[in-house]
Each structure stands twice: as C-alpha cells, then as structure tokens.
Amino acid sequence: MGLAARGVLLAVWGCVLGVSCVKRPVDYAREQARTLAPAKLESSSQPSTGPVRKIRVRVYADSDYREQVLRWRSSVVSQLQRASLVMQGPLGVVFELESTREWAHRGVEGELEGSLTALELTDPGEDVDLVVGFVSALKLFSSAQHELGMARLFGRHCVLREMGNPEEVRAIMEALIHLPQDERQTLYQERKMHKETSVFLHEWAHTLGAFHVRNSHWMMFPNYAPAQAAFTPQTLALLKTSLRHASAGRRDDAGARAWATELGALLASTSSPDWEGPEKEAVVEWLAKVRESKATLVVHQPQATLPPEDRRRLDEILALEKAGRVEIAAQQMEPLARRYPEDSLVQRMACYLDARVAPKLPATREKCEAAAGKFPSEPAPLLQLALLDLQQGHHLEAQGQLVRARQRMEANPGTPPEVWGDLADLFKQTSSVTWAEQATQKAGNDSRAEPLRTWARQARRWKALPVDVSVSGVAVEREGEFIRAAKDVEDSLDKGLATKAQARLTWLRREFPRAAVLHVLDCEGHMRAGRPGPAKAACRQAVAAHEEAVQAHFILGWLASASGPREEARTHLERVVALEPLHRQAWQLLAEQYRAVGMAEALKALQGRYREQFAQELR
C-alpha cells in the first residue's frame, strides 16, 4: 500500500474512532452555499383581505436581450408570476401579461436613461398599467439599482436588464467549486430569479411614487442584495395608496391632484428612520406642487425620437466617450447635433463633449447656453457651463449657473443621486460650503459623499465658519467669496507679501465685519511679525467667536509650547488633533508636551492613535 493511500485510511479511522478530523471541502462548500442562497421573497408577505388587483403589463424585448435569453417570452412570463406571488399577499396585486413584442432597440453598456426614453416614445402605454422594456445584461457585475433597472417616479414605464451576468456566474462557480455542477447551477438560478423579481418590483414601485430607503434590508434600498425580501411597511402603505389613484391620476389633472393630496398626507403623517431623508422630502415637495396645480405628476416627457439608424449612431458615440475616445465622439456628434436641434439627449451630449474637447472655444459656450435655454428642465447644460466658468477662474459666474441647475433638480423628484453628487462637487469648487453640504445630503450613498462631507467640515474649521449664518455673519450666497478672500490673505502671508495681505484683509473686514476668521488672520499676522502677546489675544478672540477655529487653537498651542504654560499647550493641541486629525505637526507638538511632563500613558495612547491614523510611528 502506498503512503498516500495509507494516509487516507488513517484519516478515515481517526474519524471513526472519534478523533477530531477536518471537514471535507464539499461540506464547507455546502455551508457557503447556504450563506449565498437568496431570501425567500414569498415568505415576506402578509395575507391580503382585499380583492385581486390586476396590473396589465406590456413587455418589449430589445435585440440584445433576445439574443441573450433563449425562450425569452417564457422567461418574462415566469418573472411576472414570481412577482405576483410576492405582491398578491400584501397588496392583492397580480401582474397580468398583456403582450410581448420585439423591440428594434440596442442599448448602451451602463446607460439606461436613453433606453427608458426610447421605450416611452415607442409606446405611451395609455391602455395598460405598465410598459416594461428588457435590455442587455451588464458585462461587469454591479449591485447599484440604477444600473440594473430604471423608472420615473409616477411614470408608466421601466427598463430592466437581463440579470445573467457572466462575472457573477463565474464568482459563484468558483466559490462553490467543490459542489457538483448541478448544485452550483441551481444556486445560481435561485439568485438570478431573486434578482429579477426584486429589481422588477423595485422599479415598479418607483412608478407608483416609492422612493429609496436608508436600510439595506429592504427592497427599496439603492443597492440590490440577495437578502432583501420585502418592502418596508411604510412603502407598502404608499403603494396601497397609489394603486387606488394611479389609473385616474395618470389620465387627468383632477385625478393627479387627488393622488397627490392623499399620498402627500400619508407621507406627512408617517415617520420612520428607514424612510426619512432627502428623497422623501423631494417627493413631499413635488406632491405639494402637483396638489396646487403648479406641476404635472410625471416630470420627464420624452422628446421626439431618433430614427433607428441615428439612435444606433448615438449609442456608438456614447460608447466611444465611455472608452475615453472623447475627441472622436465629439467629431461624430456634430452632424447629429445639427440634424436634431430639438432632441434633448443629443444636445446635452453635444454640449458635454465639446466642453471636454474644446472648453475655451466661444462656440462651446454658445452650444451649452443654447441647450440650457431650449430645455428648461435639464440641469446638465448648466453644470457644463459652470465647469467652463471654473476653468476660466470665474467663480461667481459658475456659482450662478449651479444655483440655476439646483432649482431645476429640485423641481424634479426623480433627479438621480449621482447628479446631486456632481452638483455638490462643483459647489465645492466654488467654495460654497452650505450649498455643497445640502447637495451632498441629497446625493445619498454616492461614493463622493463622505469625502465631500469631510471637506465641508474642514473648510468650516479652518476658516472659522459656523453653520449658523446669524453667528458667522457670512450669507450663504457669499461663502465662496469669503473663503477665497481668506485664502488669498493666507497665501500672501506665506509668500511674505504683507501689503497684498493687508489690502485683502481690509476688504474682508469691510464685507464681513463679524467673521471669526478675521481674528485668526490677525493672530497669524502678529505671530509672523514676532508679536506673541497680540497674537494670543487675537487667537483667543477667534476661539471665543467659534470654538472649532482649528488654526487659532494650533497657534495658541504652539505659542504655549514655546513659552508655557504646558497645560494650556496640551489643551489646545489636543483640540487640534480632535478637530483636524491630519494635522501632523499638532500630534508631534502634543507628544513633546506629554514627554516633557512624564505623561507616559497619555503618550502611549497618542502613539497608538497616530499609528492608526497614519500607519507610521509617532517619534
């Protein structure tokens, strides 16, 4: 008997005799399969006592989807049946297929807005409750709901991707490599069907006015997860209200006002941590406008459609831009832009591409200004105009464009979070702290949100700018001017340009006489001139006016480190480290203070925190 065979027998006898033995890989794979299995959507429903409500659905399948899904009509029927099983309990809803149709459309990777508009133009859907367009799967895995499906709030249409993502298939197959092929395939199919059903219900709920929630446990969260099994009770109440009004509300203004009135009252009277936030606030504001006949319920009305050949050409241009071939994309966009001056998407893209390729040409600005004027609900051309102004150093003009863009976005409750993220980032470039903070709040889970919040905190602390305008003495619309002027003073002091610094400081005193940063800048000027007494007095005034004035704390700590008392130095330096953890010099000065008085435990704790912050040792 060979050594390998003998080893196997010994392992088997060890298990038989009760000796601890290692689980087989297949056991671990089955345990992992249980963790990867999706939640049972059907089990989340509560029985419905009301009548069955049939939602008539017309389905379009574009050419890519038909190529990717064998027996696609049967697949659509199965998806609607699964969605019905979930919704019949809590809402009495059954999705009934009216018809399936082939769709002469080809989408673009990562872009669903154009597909949704094309679907709305293909079929207004006035004789059914819902029109669904199926488009191609993503090539790369994504859990972001806006990349898996799209619908307009209070609309009648949605587009959904094919969920057979090859990257996801490969990941599951590799994770469960020790399981038989049929078991792995079964688990993948379960996850795929869960994803199809969950994303479909997420987008359908948007058409009834449902907005995103803040808890990832629920199906209206902005990112999909296999563990999501139900809508929040509050979302179910919203859907129940909207189902009573949707048919009449989409047909005439009186019905829309009745829908807005009852739904607005429900939202105003219902509170939940999972529900609160900017998306709910936007819907509440919009319903109020509809109730007062100041707005229509459905915001986006599609423009005239492009012929199929030119739609394909536009899709190719979008793909070129995404691949980084911006100059070629701009060149190919020119003839389309000339042929379709009334098409919103074409004109927005023409403005965007020219702004990328030729930002200094007067023709670029003219094109973006024309698009901004022709399409008064679109914020995108105004954002591009703001970028053009920023590139030329025209901050006030850029700020004006951003304020106009924000007004358009606030008038549309369906504005995507990523567009709010764009706005917040541009407000940051104009140093408009409050407006950047407000836009960041509406950006939700956008990847830029946390860096933007960090920037805003730092800007307020370094420029001694409290949130309360009555305390700061700086009007919100003038924050950019204020911060840029304060920075000019600091830069001039750093370069030894005392006369220039004094001239800018005089302007600041005249325009913002109550601003705490004036004391900080006085403090810096005295310190650089070797006048520690007046420097301390000015910095103490700054801290009294705004306790988070981090530079004033640092200067006070630094001066006390040099001449005492040590307790005062520690107090101010500890405050700097708390307010601005990236201020390395404050950490080092504080460590010196702890060493000087033998505070070994405090020093050790400080060194540990420094190691966590910078991944380096504090010497």
Coordinates of C-alpha atoms in Angstrom, one line a residue:
M1 CA 0.0 0.0 0.0
G2 CA 1.4 3.4 -1.0
L3 CA 2.0 6.2 1.5
A4 CA -0.9 8.3 0.1
A5 CA -3.4 5.5 0.4
R6 CA -2.2 4.7 3.9
G7 CA -2.7 8.4 4.8
V8 CA -6.3 8.3 3.6
L9 CA -7.1 5.1 5.7
L10 CA -5.6 6.7 8.8
A11 CA -7.7 9.8 8.4
V12 CA -10.9 7.7 8.0
W13 CA -10.1 5.5 11.1
G14 CA -9.3 8.7 13.0
C15 CA -12.9 10.0 12.3
V16 CA -14.4 6.6 13.1
L17 CA -12.6 6.4 16.5
G18 CA -13.9 9.9 17.4
V19 CA -10.6 11.7 16.8
S20 CA -11.1 15.3 15.6
C21 CA -11.0 15.4 11.8
V22 CA -11.2 18.2 9.2
K23 CA -14.4 18.7 7.3
R24 CA -14.3 17.8 3.6
P25 CA -14.2 20.7 1.1
V26 CA -17.7 19.8 -0.1
D27 CA -19.1 20.3 3.5
Y28 CA -17.6 23.8 3.6
A29 CA -19.0 24.5 0.1
R30 CA -22.5 23.5 1.2
E31 CA -22.2 25.7 4.2
Q32 CA -21.1 28.6 2.0
A33 CA -24.0 27.8 -0.4
R34 CA -26.4 28.3 2.4
T35 CA -25.0 31.7 3.1
L36 CA -25.1 32.6 -0.6
A37 CA -28.7 31.5 -1.0
P38 CA -31.2 34.4 -1.6
A39 CA -34.0 35.3 0.8
K40 CA -37.4 33.7 0.1
L41 CA -39.4 36.6 -1.3
E42 CA -42.8 34.9 -1.0
S43 CA -42.4 34.3 2.8
S44 CA -42.2 38.1 3.5
S45 CA -45.8 38.7 2.5
Q46 CA -48.8 39.2 4.8
P47 CA -52.2 37.8 3.6
S48 CA -54.4 40.3 1.8
T49 CA -58.1 40.5 2.6
G50 CA -59.0 42.8 -0.3
P51 CA -59.9 42.0 -3.9
V52 CA -57.3 41.0 -6.5
R53 CA -55.9 43.9 -8.5
K54 CA -54.6 43.1 -11.9
I55 CA -51.7 45.1 -13.3
R56 CA -51.7 44.8 -17.1
V57 CA -48.1 44.7 -18.4
R58 CA -46.9 45.1 -21.9
V59 CA -43.4 43.8 -22.5
Y60 CA -40.8 44.8 -25.1
A61 CA -37.5 42.9 -25.6
D62 CA -34.7 44.6 -27.4
S63 CA -32.4 42.8 -29.8
D64 CA -29.6 42.2 -27.3
Y65 CA -32.0 40.7 -24.8
R66 CA -33.5 38.4 -27.3
E67 CA -30.0 37.2 -28.3
Q68 CA -29.0 36.6 -24.7
V69 CA -32.2 34.8 -23.4
L70 CA -33.4 31.7 -25.0
R71 CA -37.2 31.3 -24.8
W72 CA -37.3 34.9 -23.6
R73 CA -41.1 35.0 -23.7
S74 CA -41.3 32.1 -21.3
S75 CA -38.8 33.9 -19.1
V76 CA -40.9 37.1 -19.0
V77 CA -44.0 35.1 -18.0
S78 CA -42.1 33.4 -15.2
Q79 CA -40.8 36.7 -13.9
L80 CA -44.3 38.2 -13.7
Q81 CA -45.6 35.1 -12.0
R82 CA -42.9 35.3 -9.3
A83 CA -43.6 39.0 -8.8
S84 CA -47.3 38.2 -8.4
L85 CA -46.6 35.6 -5.7
V86 CA -44.8 38.3 -3.7
M87 CA -47.3 41.1 -4.1
Q88 CA -50.6 39.2 -4.1
G89 CA -50.4 38.7 -0.3
P90 CA -49.7 42.3 1.0
L91 CA -51.4 44.3 -1.8
G92 CA -53.6 41.9 -3.7
V93 CA -51.6 42.6 -6.9
V94 CA -51.3 40.2 -9.8
F95 CA -49.2 41.1 -12.8
E96 CA -51.0 40.1 -16.0
L97 CA -49.1 39.9 -19.3
E98 CA -51.0 41.8 -22.0
S99 CA -48.5 41.0 -24.8
T100 CA -44.8 40.6 -25.6
R101 CA -43.2 42.5 -28.5
E102 CA -39.9 42.6 -30.2
W103 CA -38.2 46.0 -29.9
A104 CA -35.9 47.4 -32.5
H105 CA -33.6 48.9 -30.0
R106 CA -30.0 48.4 -28.9
G107 CA -28.9 49.8 -25.6
V108 CA -25.5 51.0 -24.3
E109 CA -23.5 49.5 -21.5
G110 CA -24.0 51.4 -18.3
E111 CA -26.7 53.7 -19.8
L112 CA -30.4 53.2 -19.1
E113 CA -31.8 56.7 -19.4
G114 CA -31.7 56.6 -23.2
S115 CA -33.4 53.2 -23.3
L116 CA -36.2 54.4 -20.9
T117 CA -36.8 57.4 -23.1
A118 CA -36.8 55.3 -26.3
L119 CA -39.4 53.0 -24.6
E120 CA -41.6 55.9 -23.7
L121 CA -41.5 57.1 -27.3
T122 CA -42.1 53.6 -28.7
D123 CA -45.3 53.1 -26.7
P124 CA -47.1 55.6 -24.4
G125 CA -48.8 52.7 -22.8
E126 CA -52.1 54.5 -22.1
D127 CA -54.1 51.3 -22.5
V128 CA -52.1 49.3 -19.9
D129 CA -50.8 49.8 -16.4
L130 CA -47.1 49.2 -17.0
V131 CA -44.8 49.0 -20.1
V132 CA -41.5 47.1 -19.4
G133 CA -38.5 47.1 -21.7
F134 CA -35.9 44.4 -21.3
V135 CA -32.3 45.2 -22.4
S136 CA -28.9 43.5 -22.4
A137 CA -27.1 42.3 -19.3
L138 CA -24.1 44.3 -17.9
K139 CA -20.7 42.9 -18.8
L140 CA -19.4 43.7 -15.3
F141 CA -21.1 43.0 -12.0
S142 CA -23.0 45.8 -10.3
S143 CA -25.4 45.9 -7.4
A144 CA -26.4 49.5 -8.0
Q145 CA -30.2 49.6 -8.7
H146 CA -29.9 52.4 -11.2
E147 CA -27.6 50.2 -13.3
L148 CA -29.9 47.2 -13.1
G149 CA -33.2 49.0 -13.9
M150 CA -34.7 52.4 -14.3
A151 CA -38.2 54.0 -14.0
R152 CA -39.5 57.5 -13.5
L153 CA -41.4 58.4 -10.3
F154 CA -45.2 58.3 -11.1
G155 CA -44.4 57.1 -14.7
R156 CA -45.8 54.2 -16.6
H157 CA -42.6 52.7 -18.0
C158 CA -39.5 50.9 -16.7
V159 CA -36.5 49.2 -18.3
L160 CA -34.8 46.2 -16.8
R161 CA -31.5 44.4 -17.6
E162 CA -31.1 40.8 -18.3
M163 CA -29.6 39.5 -15.0
G164 CA -27.4 36.7 -16.3
N165 CA -24.2 38.5 -15.6
P166 CA -21.1 36.3 -16.6
E167 CA -18.9 37.8 -13.9
E168 CA -21.4 36.8 -11.2
V169 CA -21.8 33.3 -12.6
R170 CA -18.0 32.8 -12.5
A171 CA -17.7 34.1 -8.9
I172 CA -20.4 31.7 -7.7
M173 CA -19.0 28.7 -9.6
E174 CA -15.5 29.4 -8.2
A175 CA -16.8 29.9 -4.6
L176 CA -18.6 26.5 -4.7
I177 CA -16.0 24.6 -6.8
H178 CA -16.3 21.5 -4.6
L179 CA -20.0 21.1 -5.2
P180 CA -21.4 19.2 -8.1
Q181 CA -22.2 21.2 -11.2
D182 CA -25.9 20.8 -10.9
E183 CA -26.0 22.1 -7.3
R184 CA -23.9 25.1 -8.2
Q185 CA -26.2 25.8 -11.2
T186 CA -29.3 25.5 -9.1
L187 CA -28.0 28.1 -6.5
Y188 CA -27.1 30.5 -9.3
Q189 CA -30.5 30.2 -10.9
E190 CA -32.1 30.8 -7.5
R191 CA -30.1 34.0 -7.1
K192 CA -30.8 35.1 -10.6
M193 CA -34.6 34.6 -10.2
H194 CA -34.5 36.5 -6.9
K195 CA -32.6 39.4 -8.5
E196 CA -35.0 39.5 -11.5
T197 CA -38.0 39.7 -9.2
S198 CA -36.6 42.1 -6.7
V199 CA -35.3 44.6 -9.3
F200 CA -38.6 44.4 -11.2
L201 CA -40.6 45.2 -8.0
H202 CA -38.2 48.0 -7.1
E203 CA -38.7 49.7 -10.4
W204 CA -42.5 49.1 -10.5
A205 CA -42.7 50.7 -7.0
H206 CA -40.9 53.8 -8.4
T207 CA -43.7 54.2 -10.9
L208 CA -46.1 54.4 -8.0
G209 CA -44.1 57.1 -6.2
A210 CA -41.9 54.9 -3.9
F211 CA -38.5 56.4 -3.1
H212 CA -35.3 54.8 -1.8
V213 CA -35.0 53.9 1.9
R214 CA -31.9 54.0 4.1
N215 CA -31.8 50.5 5.4
S216 CA -30.2 47.8 3.1
H217 CA -32.5 45.2 4.5
W218 CA -35.4 46.4 2.3
M219 CA -36.1 46.2 -1.5
M220 CA -36.2 49.9 -2.0
F221 CA -32.6 50.4 -0.9
P222 CA -30.4 51.9 -3.7
N223 CA -28.3 48.8 -4.0
Y224 CA -29.6 45.3 -4.6
A225 CA -28.8 42.4 -2.2
P226 CA -29.9 38.8 -2.2
A227 CA -31.0 39.2 1.4
Q228 CA -33.7 41.7 0.6
A229 CA -37.1 40.1 0.9
A230 CA -39.8 42.8 1.3
F231 CA -40.8 46.4 1.2
T232 CA -40.9 48.4 4.4
P233 CA -44.4 48.6 6.0
Q234 CA -44.3 52.4 5.1
T235 CA -43.5 51.7 1.5
L236 CA -46.4 49.1 1.3
A237 CA -48.8 51.8 2.7
L238 CA -47.5 54.2 0.0
L239 CA -48.1 51.6 -2.8
K240 CA -51.5 50.8 -1.5
T241 CA -52.5 54.4 -1.6
S242 CA -51.0 54.9 -5.1
L243 CA -52.7 51.8 -6.5
R244 CA -56.1 53.4 -5.7
H245 CA -55.3 56.5 -7.6
A246 CA -52.8 55.6 -10.4
S247 CA -55.3 54.9 -13.1
A248 CA -57.2 58.2 -12.8
G249 CA -54.1 60.1 -11.7
R250 CA -52.3 59.3 -15.0
R251 CA -55.4 60.1 -17.0
D252 CA -56.4 63.6 -15.9
D253 CA -55.3 66.6 -13.7
A254 CA -58.1 66.1 -11.2
G255 CA -57.1 62.5 -10.7
A256 CA -53.4 63.6 -10.3
R257 CA -54.4 66.2 -7.7
A258 CA -56.4 63.6 -5.7
W259 CA -53.5 61.2 -5.8
A260 CA -51.0 63.9 -4.7
T261 CA -53.4 65.0 -1.9
E262 CA -53.8 61.6 -0.3
L263 CA -50.2 60.5 -0.8
G264 CA -48.9 63.8 0.5
A265 CA -51.0 63.4 3.6
L266 CA -49.7 59.9 4.1
L267 CA -46.1 60.9 3.8
A268 CA -46.6 63.9 6.1
S269 CA -48.1 61.7 8.8
T270 CA -45.7 58.7 8.6
S271 CA -42.3 58.7 10.1
S272 CA -39.6 56.0 10.1
P273 CA -35.8 56.1 10.4
D274 CA -35.6 53.9 7.3
W275 CA -37.8 56.4 5.4
E276 CA -36.6 59.8 6.3
G277 CA -34.2 61.8 4.2
P278 CA -33.8 64.0 1.1
E279 CA -35.6 61.6 -1.3
K280 CA -38.8 61.6 0.8
E281 CA -38.5 65.4 1.2
A282 CA -38.3 65.8 -2.6
V283 CA -41.4 63.7 -3.2
V284 CA -43.3 65.6 -0.5
E285 CA -42.4 68.9 -2.1
W286 CA -43.3 67.7 -5.5
L287 CA -46.7 66.4 -4.4
A288 CA -47.4 69.8 -2.9
K289 CA -46.8 71.4 -6.3
V290 CA -49.0 68.9 -8.1
R291 CA -51.7 69.5 -5.5
E292 CA -51.6 73.2 -6.2
S293 CA -51.6 72.7 -10.0
K294 CA -48.1 74.1 -10.2
A295 CA -46.6 71.0 -11.7
T296 CA -47.6 67.8 -13.5
L297 CA -47.2 64.5 -11.8
V298 CA -44.9 62.9 -14.3
V299 CA -41.9 65.2 -14.8
H300 CA -40.0 63.9 -17.8
Q301 CA -41.9 64.0 -21.1
P302 CA -39.7 62.4 -23.8
Q303 CA -38.6 64.4 -26.8
A304 CA -39.1 63.3 -30.4
T305 CA -37.4 60.0 -31.1
L306 CA -34.4 59.4 -33.4
P307 CA -34.7 57.1 -36.3
P308 CA -33.2 53.7 -35.6
E309 CA -30.1 54.3 -37.6
D310 CA -29.3 57.6 -35.9
R311 CA -30.2 56.1 -32.5
R312 CA -27.5 53.4 -33.2
R313 CA -25.1 56.1 -34.2
L314 CA -25.8 58.0 -30.9
D315 CA -25.2 54.8 -29.0
E316 CA -21.9 54.3 -30.7
I317 CA -20.9 57.8 -29.8
L318 CA -21.8 57.2 -26.1
A319 CA -19.7 54.1 -26.2
L320 CA -16.7 56.0 -27.7
E321 CA -16.9 58.6 -24.9
K322 CA -17.1 55.9 -22.2
A323 CA -14.0 54.2 -23.8
G324 CA -12.1 57.6 -23.4
R325 CA -12.1 58.4 -27.2
V326 CA -13.7 61.8 -26.5
E327 CA -12.4 63.7 -29.5
I328 CA -13.7 61.1 -31.9
A329 CA -17.0 61.1 -30.1
A330 CA -17.3 64.9 -30.4
Q331 CA -16.5 64.8 -34.1
Q332 CA -19.1 62.2 -34.8
M333 CA -21.7 64.1 -32.7
E334 CA -21.5 67.2 -34.8
P335 CA -23.8 66.0 -37.7
L336 CA -26.3 64.6 -35.2
A337 CA -26.4 67.8 -33.3
R338 CA -27.1 69.8 -36.5
R339 CA -29.9 67.4 -37.6
Y340 CA -31.7 67.2 -34.3
P341 CA -31.7 70.6 -32.6
E342 CA -34.9 69.7 -30.6
D343 CA -33.6 66.4 -29.2
S344 CA -32.6 66.9 -25.5
L345 CA -30.2 64.0 -25.2
V346 CA -28.4 64.8 -28.4
Q347 CA -27.9 68.5 -27.5
R348 CA -26.9 67.7 -23.9
M349 CA -24.3 65.3 -25.2
A350 CA -23.0 67.7 -27.8
C351 CA -22.6 70.3 -25.1
Y352 CA -20.8 67.8 -22.8
L353 CA -18.4 66.5 -25.4
D354 CA -17.4 70.0 -26.7
A355 CA -16.8 71.1 -23.1
R356 CA -14.5 68.2 -22.7
V357 CA -12.6 68.7 -26.0
A358 CA -12.6 72.5 -26.6
P359 CA -13.6 74.3 -23.3
K360 CA -12.1 77.6 -24.4
L361 CA -13.9 78.0 -27.7
P362 CA -16.7 80.5 -27.8
A363 CA -18.7 78.0 -29.9
T364 CA -18.7 75.6 -27.0
R365 CA -20.2 78.1 -24.6
E366 CA -22.8 79.1 -27.2
K367 CA -23.8 75.4 -27.7
C368 CA -24.2 74.8 -23.9
E369 CA -26.1 78.1 -23.5
A370 CA -28.5 77.2 -26.3
A371 CA -29.1 73.7 -24.8
A372 CA -29.7 75.3 -21.3
G373 CA -32.3 77.7 -22.8
K374 CA -34.0 75.2 -25.1
F375 CA -34.5 72.5 -22.4
P376 CA -35.6 74.4 -19.3
S377 CA -35.9 71.3 -17.1
E378 CA -32.4 70.0 -17.8
P379 CA -29.6 70.7 -15.3
A380 CA -26.8 69.1 -17.3
P381 CA -26.0 72.1 -19.7
L382 CA -25.9 74.4 -16.7
L383 CA -23.4 72.1 -14.9
Q384 CA -21.2 72.2 -18.0
L385 CA -21.4 76.0 -18.2
A386 CA -20.3 76.1 -14.5
L387 CA -17.3 73.9 -15.4
L388 CA -16.4 76.3 -18.2
D389 CA -16.6 79.2 -15.9
L390 CA -14.5 77.5 -13.2
Q391 CA -11.8 76.6 -15.8
Q392 CA -11.5 80.4 -16.5
G393 CA -11.5 81.3 -12.8
H394 CA -15.0 82.9 -12.9
H395 CA -16.2 81.6 -9.6
L396 CA -19.2 83.9 -9.1
E397 CA -20.5 83.1 -12.6
A398 CA -20.1 79.4 -12.0
Q399 CA -21.9 79.7 -8.7
G400 CA -24.8 81.4 -10.6
Q401 CA -25.0 78.5 -13.1
L402 CA -25.1 76.0 -10.2
V403 CA -27.9 77.7 -8.4
R404 CA -30.0 77.6 -11.6
A405 CA -29.1 73.9 -12.0
R406 CA -30.1 73.2 -8.4
Q407 CA -33.5 74.9 -9.0
R408 CA -34.1 72.6 -12.0
M409 CA -33.1 69.5 -10.0
E410 CA -35.3 70.4 -7.0
A411 CA -38.2 70.7 -9.4
N412 CA -37.7 67.0 -10.4
P413 CA -38.1 64.5 -7.6
G414 CA -36.5 61.8 -9.9
T415 CA -33.2 63.6 -10.1
P416 CA -30.6 60.7 -9.7
P417 CA -28.4 60.9 -6.6
E418 CA -25.2 60.9 -8.7
V419 CA -26.3 64.2 -10.3
W420 CA -26.7 65.7 -6.8
G421 CA -23.1 64.4 -6.3
D422 CA -22.0 66.2 -9.4
L423 CA -23.6 69.4 -8.1
A424 CA -22.1 69.1 -4.7
D425 CA -18.6 68.6 -6.2
L426 CA -19.0 71.7 -8.3
F427 CA -20.3 73.7 -5.4
K428 CA -17.1 72.6 -3.5
Q429 CA -15.0 74.1 -6.4
T430 CA -16.7 77.4 -5.8
S431 CA -16.1 77.1 -2.0
S432 CA -19.9 77.3 -1.4
V433 CA -19.8 75.2 1.8
T434 CA -23.5 75.2 2.8
W435 CA -24.8 74.6 -0.8
A436 CA -22.2 71.7 -1.1
E437 CA -23.4 70.2 2.2
Q438 CA -27.1 70.4 1.1
A439 CA -26.4 68.8 -2.3
T440 CA -24.3 66.1 -0.6
Q441 CA -27.2 65.2 1.6
K442 CA -29.3 64.6 -1.5
A443 CA -26.6 62.5 -3.1
G444 CA -27.3 59.7 -0.7
N445 CA -24.8 56.9 -1.0
D446 CA -22.9 58.4 -3.8
S447 CA -19.2 57.4 -3.4
R448 CA -18.2 61.1 -3.2
A449 CA -20.5 61.9 -0.3
E450 CA -18.1 61.1 2.6
P451 CA -15.1 63.0 1.1
L452 CA -17.4 66.0 0.4
R453 CA -18.7 66.0 4.0
T454 CA -15.1 65.8 5.2
W455 CA -14.1 68.7 3.0
A456 CA -17.0 70.8 4.3
R457 CA -16.1 70.1 8.0
Q458 CA -12.5 71.1 7.3
A459 CA -13.5 74.2 5.4
R460 CA -15.7 75.4 8.3
R461 CA -13.0 74.7 10.9
W462 CA -10.0 76.2 9.0
K463 CA -12.0 79.3 8.0
A464 CA -13.8 79.6 11.4
L465 CA -17.2 79.5 9.6
P466 CA -20.1 78.4 11.9
V467 CA -23.2 76.8 10.3
D468 CA -25.5 79.4 11.8
V469 CA -25.4 82.5 9.5
S470 CA -26.6 84.7 12.3
V471 CA -23.4 83.8 14.2
S472 CA -21.0 83.7 11.2
G473 CA -22.1 86.9 9.7
V474 CA -21.5 85.4 6.2
A475 CA -24.5 85.0 4.0
V476 CA -24.8 81.6 2.3
E477 CA -24.5 83.0 -1.2
R478 CA -21.3 84.9 -0.3
E479 CA -19.4 82.0 1.4
G480 CA -17.4 81.4 -1.8
E481 CA -16.2 85.0 -1.9
F482 CA -15.4 84.9 1.8
I483 CA -13.4 81.7 1.7
R484 CA -11.4 82.7 -1.4
A485 CA -10.5 86.1 0.2
A486 CA -9.4 84.4 3.4
K487 CA -7.2 82.0 1.5
D488 CA -5.7 84.9 -0.5
V489 CA -4.6 86.5 2.8
E490 CA -3.1 83.3 4.0
D491 CA -1.2 82.7 0.7
S492 CA 0.1 86.3 0.7
L493 CA 1.3 85.9 4.3
D494 CA 3.1 82.6 3.4
K495 CA 4.8 84.4 0.5
G496 CA 5.8 87.4 2.6
L497 CA 3.6 89.8 0.7
A498 CA 2.4 91.9 3.6
T499 CA 1.0 94.8 1.6
K500 CA -1.2 92.5 -0.5
A501 CA -2.3 90.5 2.5
Q502 CA -3.3 93.7 4.3
A503 CA -5.3 95.0 1.3
R504 CA -7.3 91.8 1.1
L505 CA -7.8 91.7 4.9
T506 CA -9.1 95.3 4.7
W507 CA -11.7 94.1 2.1
L508 CA -12.7 91.2 4.3
R509 CA -13.2 93.5 7.3
R510 CA -15.4 95.8 5.3
E511 CA -17.5 93.0 3.7
F512 CA -17.7 90.5 6.7
P513 CA -17.0 92.6 9.9
R514 CA -18.3 89.8 12.2
A515 CA -16.4 86.9 10.8
A516 CA -14.3 85.0 13.3
V517 CA -11.6 84.3 10.7
L518 CA -10.6 88.0 10.9
H519 CA -9.3 87.2 14.4
V520 CA -7.5 84.1 13.1
L521 CA -5.8 86.2 10.3
D522 CA -4.8 88.9 12.8
C523 CA -3.4 86.2 15.0
E524 CA -1.3 84.8 12.1
G525 CA -0.1 88.3 11.2
H526 CA 1.1 89.1 14.7
M527 CA 2.7 85.7 15.1
R528 CA 4.7 86.1 11.9
A529 CA 5.7 89.6 12.9
G530 CA 7.1 88.2 16.3
R531 CA 4.3 89.7 18.5
P532 CA 3.2 86.8 20.7
G533 CA 1.1 88.9 23.0
P534 CA -1.2 90.4 20.4
A535 CA -1.2 87.0 18.6
K536 CA -2.5 85.2 21.7
A537 CA -5.2 87.9 22.2
A538 CA -6.4 87.6 18.6
C539 CA -6.5 83.8 18.6
R540 CA -8.4 83.8 21.9
Q541 CA -11.0 86.1 20.3
A542 CA -11.2 83.7 17.4
V543 CA -11.8 80.7 19.7
A544 CA -14.4 82.6 21.7
A545 CA -16.2 83.5 18.4
H546 CA -16.0 80.0 17.0
E547 CA -14.7 77.2 19.2
E548 CA -13.8 75.0 16.3
A549 CA -11.4 77.5 14.8
V550 CA -8.6 74.9 14.4
Q551 CA -5.8 77.3 13.3
A552 CA -6.4 79.5 16.3
H553 CA -6.2 76.5 18.6
F554 CA -2.9 75.4 16.9
I555 CA -1.3 78.8 17.2
L556 CA -2.2 79.1 20.9
G557 CA -0.9 75.6 21.5
W558 CA 2.3 76.3 19.6
L559 CA 2.9 79.6 21.5
A560 CA 2.2 77.9 24.8
S561 CA 4.6 75.1 23.9
A562 CA 7.3 77.6 23.4
S563 CA 6.7 79.7 26.5
G564 CA 4.2 77.9 28.6
P565 CA 2.1 77.1 30.4
R566 CA 2.2 73.5 29.4
E567 CA -1.4 72.7 30.5
E568 CA -2.6 75.4 28.1
A569 CA -0.4 73.9 25.3
R570 CA -1.9 70.4 25.9
T571 CA -5.4 71.7 25.9
H572 CA -5.2 73.5 22.6
L573 CA -3.1 70.8 20.9
E574 CA -5.5 68.1 22.0
R575 CA -8.3 70.1 20.5
V576 CA -6.5 70.5 17.2
V577 CA -5.9 66.7 17.0
A578 CA -9.6 66.1 17.6
L579 CA -10.8 68.7 15.1
E580 CA -8.2 68.0 12.4
P581 CA -6.7 64.5 12.7
L582 CA -4.4 65.1 9.7
H583 CA -2.5 67.9 11.3
R584 CA 0.8 66.0 11.9
Q585 CA 2.6 68.9 13.5
A586 CA -0.1 69.1 16.2
W587 CA 0.4 65.4 17.0
Q588 CA 4.2 65.9 17.2
L589 CA 4.0 69.0 19.5
L590 CA 1.5 67.3 21.7
A591 CA 3.7 64.2 22.0
E592 CA 6.6 66.6 23.1
Q593 CA 4.3 68.0 25.8
Y594 CA 3.4 64.6 27.1
R595 CA 7.1 63.6 27.3
A596 CA 8.1 66.9 29.0
V597 CA 5.8 66.2 32.0
G598 CA 6.2 62.4 32.1
M599 CA 2.6 61.6 30.9
A600 CA 3.6 58.1 29.7
E601 CA 0.2 56.6 29.5
A602 CA -1.2 59.6 27.5
L603 CA 1.8 59.4 25.2
K604 CA 1.4 55.7 24.6
A605 CA -2.3 56.2 23.7
L606 CA -1.4 59.1 21.4
Q607 CA 1.2 57.0 19.6
G608 CA -1.4 54.2 19.1
R609 CA -4.0 56.6 17.6
Y610 CA -1.2 58.1 15.4
R611 CA -0.3 54.7 14.2
E612 CA -4.0 54.0 13.3
Q613 CA -4.3 57.4 11.6
F614 CA -1.1 57.5 9.5
A615 CA 0.2 53.9 9.6
Q616 CA 3.5 55.3 10.9
E617 CA 5.2 55.6 14.3
L618 CA 5.0 58.9 16.2
R619 CA 8.5 59.8 17.2

